[in-house]
Tab-separated table of C-alpha atoms and ligand atoms in Angstrom:
chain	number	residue	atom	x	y	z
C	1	UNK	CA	-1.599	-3.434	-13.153
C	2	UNK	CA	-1.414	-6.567	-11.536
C	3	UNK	CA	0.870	-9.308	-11.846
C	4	UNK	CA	2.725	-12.017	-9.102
C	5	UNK	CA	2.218	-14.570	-6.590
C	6	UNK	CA	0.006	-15.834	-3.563
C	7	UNK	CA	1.407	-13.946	-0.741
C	8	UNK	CA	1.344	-13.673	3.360
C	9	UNK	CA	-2.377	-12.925	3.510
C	10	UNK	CA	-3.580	-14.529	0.243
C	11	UNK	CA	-3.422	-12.200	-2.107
C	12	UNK	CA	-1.972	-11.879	-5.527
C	13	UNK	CA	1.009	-8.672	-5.711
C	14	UNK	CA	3.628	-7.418	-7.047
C	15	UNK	CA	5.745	-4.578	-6.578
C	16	UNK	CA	6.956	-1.925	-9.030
C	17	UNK	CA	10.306	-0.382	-7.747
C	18	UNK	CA	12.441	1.699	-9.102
C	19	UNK	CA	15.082	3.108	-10.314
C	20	UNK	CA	16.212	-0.105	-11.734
C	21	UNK	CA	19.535	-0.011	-10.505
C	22	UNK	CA	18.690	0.268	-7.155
C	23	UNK	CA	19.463	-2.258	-4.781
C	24	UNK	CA	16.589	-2.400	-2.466
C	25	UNK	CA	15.545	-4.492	-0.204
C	26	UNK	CA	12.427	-5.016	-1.174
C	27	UNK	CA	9.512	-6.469	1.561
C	28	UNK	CA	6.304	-8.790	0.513
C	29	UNK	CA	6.765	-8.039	-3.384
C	30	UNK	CA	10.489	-8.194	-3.295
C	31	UNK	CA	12.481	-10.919	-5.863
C	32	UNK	CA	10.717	-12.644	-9.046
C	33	UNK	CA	7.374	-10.311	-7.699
C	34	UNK	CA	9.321	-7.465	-8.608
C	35	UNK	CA	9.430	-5.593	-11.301
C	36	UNK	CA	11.883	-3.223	-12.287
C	37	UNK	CA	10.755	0.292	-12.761
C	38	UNK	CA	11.914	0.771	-16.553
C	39	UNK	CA	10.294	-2.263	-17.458
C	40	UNK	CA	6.631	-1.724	-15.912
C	41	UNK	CA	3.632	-0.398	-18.191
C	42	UNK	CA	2.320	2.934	-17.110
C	43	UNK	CA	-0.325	1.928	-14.804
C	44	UNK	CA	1.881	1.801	-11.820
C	45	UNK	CA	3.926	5.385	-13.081
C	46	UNK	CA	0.413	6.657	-13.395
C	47	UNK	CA	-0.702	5.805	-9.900
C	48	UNK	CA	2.971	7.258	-8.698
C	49	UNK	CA	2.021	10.939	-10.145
C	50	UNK	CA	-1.760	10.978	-9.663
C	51	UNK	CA	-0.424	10.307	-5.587
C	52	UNK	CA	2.525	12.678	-6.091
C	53	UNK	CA	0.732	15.542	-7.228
C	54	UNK	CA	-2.745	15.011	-5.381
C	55	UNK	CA	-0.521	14.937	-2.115
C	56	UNK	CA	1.941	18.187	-3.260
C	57	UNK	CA	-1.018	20.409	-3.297
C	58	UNK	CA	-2.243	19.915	0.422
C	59	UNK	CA	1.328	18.596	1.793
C	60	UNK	CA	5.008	19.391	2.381
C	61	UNK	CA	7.476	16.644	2.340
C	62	UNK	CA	6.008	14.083	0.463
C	63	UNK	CA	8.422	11.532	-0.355
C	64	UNK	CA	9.508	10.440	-3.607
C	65	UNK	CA	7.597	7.012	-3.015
C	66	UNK	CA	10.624	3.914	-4.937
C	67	UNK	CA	8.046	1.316	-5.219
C	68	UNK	CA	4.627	0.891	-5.834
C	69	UNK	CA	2.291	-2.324	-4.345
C	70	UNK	CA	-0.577	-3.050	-6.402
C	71	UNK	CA	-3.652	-5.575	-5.146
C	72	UNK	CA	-6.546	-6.386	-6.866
C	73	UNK	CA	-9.084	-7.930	-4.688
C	74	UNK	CA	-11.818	-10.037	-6.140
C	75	UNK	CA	-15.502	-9.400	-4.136
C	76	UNK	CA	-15.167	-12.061	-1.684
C	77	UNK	CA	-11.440	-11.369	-0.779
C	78	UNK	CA	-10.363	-9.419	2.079
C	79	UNK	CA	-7.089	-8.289	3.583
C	80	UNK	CA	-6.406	-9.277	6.881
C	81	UNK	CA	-4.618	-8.068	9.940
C	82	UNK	CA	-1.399	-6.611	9.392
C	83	UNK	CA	1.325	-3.455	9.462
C	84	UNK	CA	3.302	-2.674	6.513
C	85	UNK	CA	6.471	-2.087	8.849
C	86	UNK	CA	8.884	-4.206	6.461
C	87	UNK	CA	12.553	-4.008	7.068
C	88	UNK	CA	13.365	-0.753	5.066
C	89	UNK	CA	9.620	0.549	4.639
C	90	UNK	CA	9.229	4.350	5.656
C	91	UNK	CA	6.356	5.843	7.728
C	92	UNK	CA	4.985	8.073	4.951
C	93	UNK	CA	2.680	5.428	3.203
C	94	UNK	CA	0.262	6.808	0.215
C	95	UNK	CA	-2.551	4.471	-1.413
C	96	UNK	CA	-4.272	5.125	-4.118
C	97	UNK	CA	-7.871	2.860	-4.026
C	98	UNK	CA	-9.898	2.392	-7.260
C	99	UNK	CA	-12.951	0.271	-7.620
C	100	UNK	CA	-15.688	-0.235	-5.085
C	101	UNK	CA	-15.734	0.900	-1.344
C	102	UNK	CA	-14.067	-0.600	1.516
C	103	UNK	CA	-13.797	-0.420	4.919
C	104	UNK	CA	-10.118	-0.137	6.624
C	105	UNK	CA	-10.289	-1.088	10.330
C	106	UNK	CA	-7.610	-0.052	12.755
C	107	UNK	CA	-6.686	-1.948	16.261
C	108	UNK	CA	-3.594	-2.264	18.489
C	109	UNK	CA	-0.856	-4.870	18.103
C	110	UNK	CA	-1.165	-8.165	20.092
C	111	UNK	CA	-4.037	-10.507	20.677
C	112	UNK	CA	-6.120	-9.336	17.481
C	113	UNK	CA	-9.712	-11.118	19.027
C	114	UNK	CA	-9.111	-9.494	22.199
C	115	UNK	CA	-8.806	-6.031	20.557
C	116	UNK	CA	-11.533	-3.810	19.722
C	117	UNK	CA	-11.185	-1.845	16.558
C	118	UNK	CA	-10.647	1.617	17.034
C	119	UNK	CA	-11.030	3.323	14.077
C	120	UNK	CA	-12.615	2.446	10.928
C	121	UNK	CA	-12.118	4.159	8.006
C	122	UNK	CA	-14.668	4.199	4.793
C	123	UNK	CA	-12.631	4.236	1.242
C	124	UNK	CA	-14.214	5.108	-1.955
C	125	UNK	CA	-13.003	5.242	-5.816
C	126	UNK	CA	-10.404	7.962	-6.110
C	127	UNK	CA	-9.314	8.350	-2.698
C	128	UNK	CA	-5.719	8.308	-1.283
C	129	UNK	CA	-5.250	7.133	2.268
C	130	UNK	CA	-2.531	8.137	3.893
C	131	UNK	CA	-0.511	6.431	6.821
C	132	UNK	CA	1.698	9.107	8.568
C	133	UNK	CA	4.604	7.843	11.113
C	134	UNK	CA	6.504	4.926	11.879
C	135	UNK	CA	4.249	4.458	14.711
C	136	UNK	CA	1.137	3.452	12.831
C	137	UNK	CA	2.703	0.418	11.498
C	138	UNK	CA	4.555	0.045	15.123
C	139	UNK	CA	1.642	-0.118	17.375
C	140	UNK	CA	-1.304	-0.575	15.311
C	141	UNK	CA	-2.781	-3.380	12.623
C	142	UNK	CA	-4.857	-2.215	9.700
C	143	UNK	CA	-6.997	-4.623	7.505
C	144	UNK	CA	-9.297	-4.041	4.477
C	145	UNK	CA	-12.964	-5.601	3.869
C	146	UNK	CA	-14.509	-4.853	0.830
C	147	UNK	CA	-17.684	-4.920	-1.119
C	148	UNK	CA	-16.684	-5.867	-5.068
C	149	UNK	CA	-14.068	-5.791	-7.318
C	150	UNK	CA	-11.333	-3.556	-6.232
C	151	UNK	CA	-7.670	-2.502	-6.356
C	152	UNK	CA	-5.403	-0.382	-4.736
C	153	UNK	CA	-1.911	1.051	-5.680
C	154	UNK	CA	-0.086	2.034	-2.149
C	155	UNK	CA	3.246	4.012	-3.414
C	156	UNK	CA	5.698	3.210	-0.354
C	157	UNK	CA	9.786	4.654	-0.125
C	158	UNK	CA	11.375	1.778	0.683
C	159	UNK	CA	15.099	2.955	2.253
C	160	UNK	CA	18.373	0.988	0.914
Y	201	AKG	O1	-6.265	-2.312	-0.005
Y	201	AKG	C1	-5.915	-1.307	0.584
Y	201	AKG	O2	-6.534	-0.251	0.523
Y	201	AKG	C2	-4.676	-1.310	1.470
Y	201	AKG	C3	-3.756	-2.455	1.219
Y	201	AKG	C4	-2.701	-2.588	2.278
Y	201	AKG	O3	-2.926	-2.339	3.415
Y	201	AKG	C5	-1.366	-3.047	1.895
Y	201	AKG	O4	-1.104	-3.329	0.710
Y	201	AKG	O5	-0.511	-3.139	2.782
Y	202	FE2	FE1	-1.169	-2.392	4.627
């Protein structure tokens, strides 16, 4: 599921995008991370429809997410302070999280030890957090802290 290079906070990714002929432009995973849709084992297409039709049920307009990020986080590693407001990314941002729990904490944009968290969010094995709106990623920072071996798939639509 996992595959790539040390990236902006220190993590190994890659993303899965497809279809393959698509010219994307394509955010953290983007270039030699990449890898083409028709060419990636089924993990990744997996994750896609176990999002896809766990969000259908409950959900109108879920997109038809063009790339999928995958992390795998070893126990000690974290993910820190960020927004995944890439050039291209849309607002509608599914992930699904496998492995052990994590914490995802929420504060605003701008001096990030001055800001209190506002919202923190517990994730388990099997769940599917999802970001709504461009303003999420406009206004607000979300990081991950975890407590083992975990990975999650985030299925993003990434507009051309
Ligand atoms: O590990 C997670 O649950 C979320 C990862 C994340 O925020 C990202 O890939 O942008
Ligand atoms: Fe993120």
């Amino acid at each position: 599921m996992l595959a790539g290079e040390l990236y902006e906070v220190g993590l190994a990714v890659c993303s899965h995008v497809w279809p393959s002929n698509s010219k994307l432009t394509v955010c953290r995973g983007g270039g030699s991370n990449t890898t083409e849709w028709n060419h990636e084992s089924q993990g990744p297409k997996m994750a896609k429809r176990f999002i896809l039709q766990a969000l259908k049920q409950i959900l109108f307009n879920v997109p038809d997410f063009n790339e999928l990020l995958s992390v795998a986080y070893l126990p000690n590693q974290s993910m820190a302070f960020h927004s995944d407001d890439e050039q291209g990314v849309q607002g509608f941002i599914a992930g699904l999280l496998l492995g052990s729990d994590a914490t995802m904490d929420f504060c605003c944009k701008g001096d990030v030890k001055n800001c209190p968290t506002l919202l923190t969010v517990t994730l388990s094995h099997g769940d599917i957090l999802v970001m709504d709106g461009d303003t999420i990623q406009q206004k607000f920072l979300h990081r991950v802290e975890l407590f083992g071996y975990r990975f999650a798939a985030t299925a993003r639509f990434i507009a051309k």
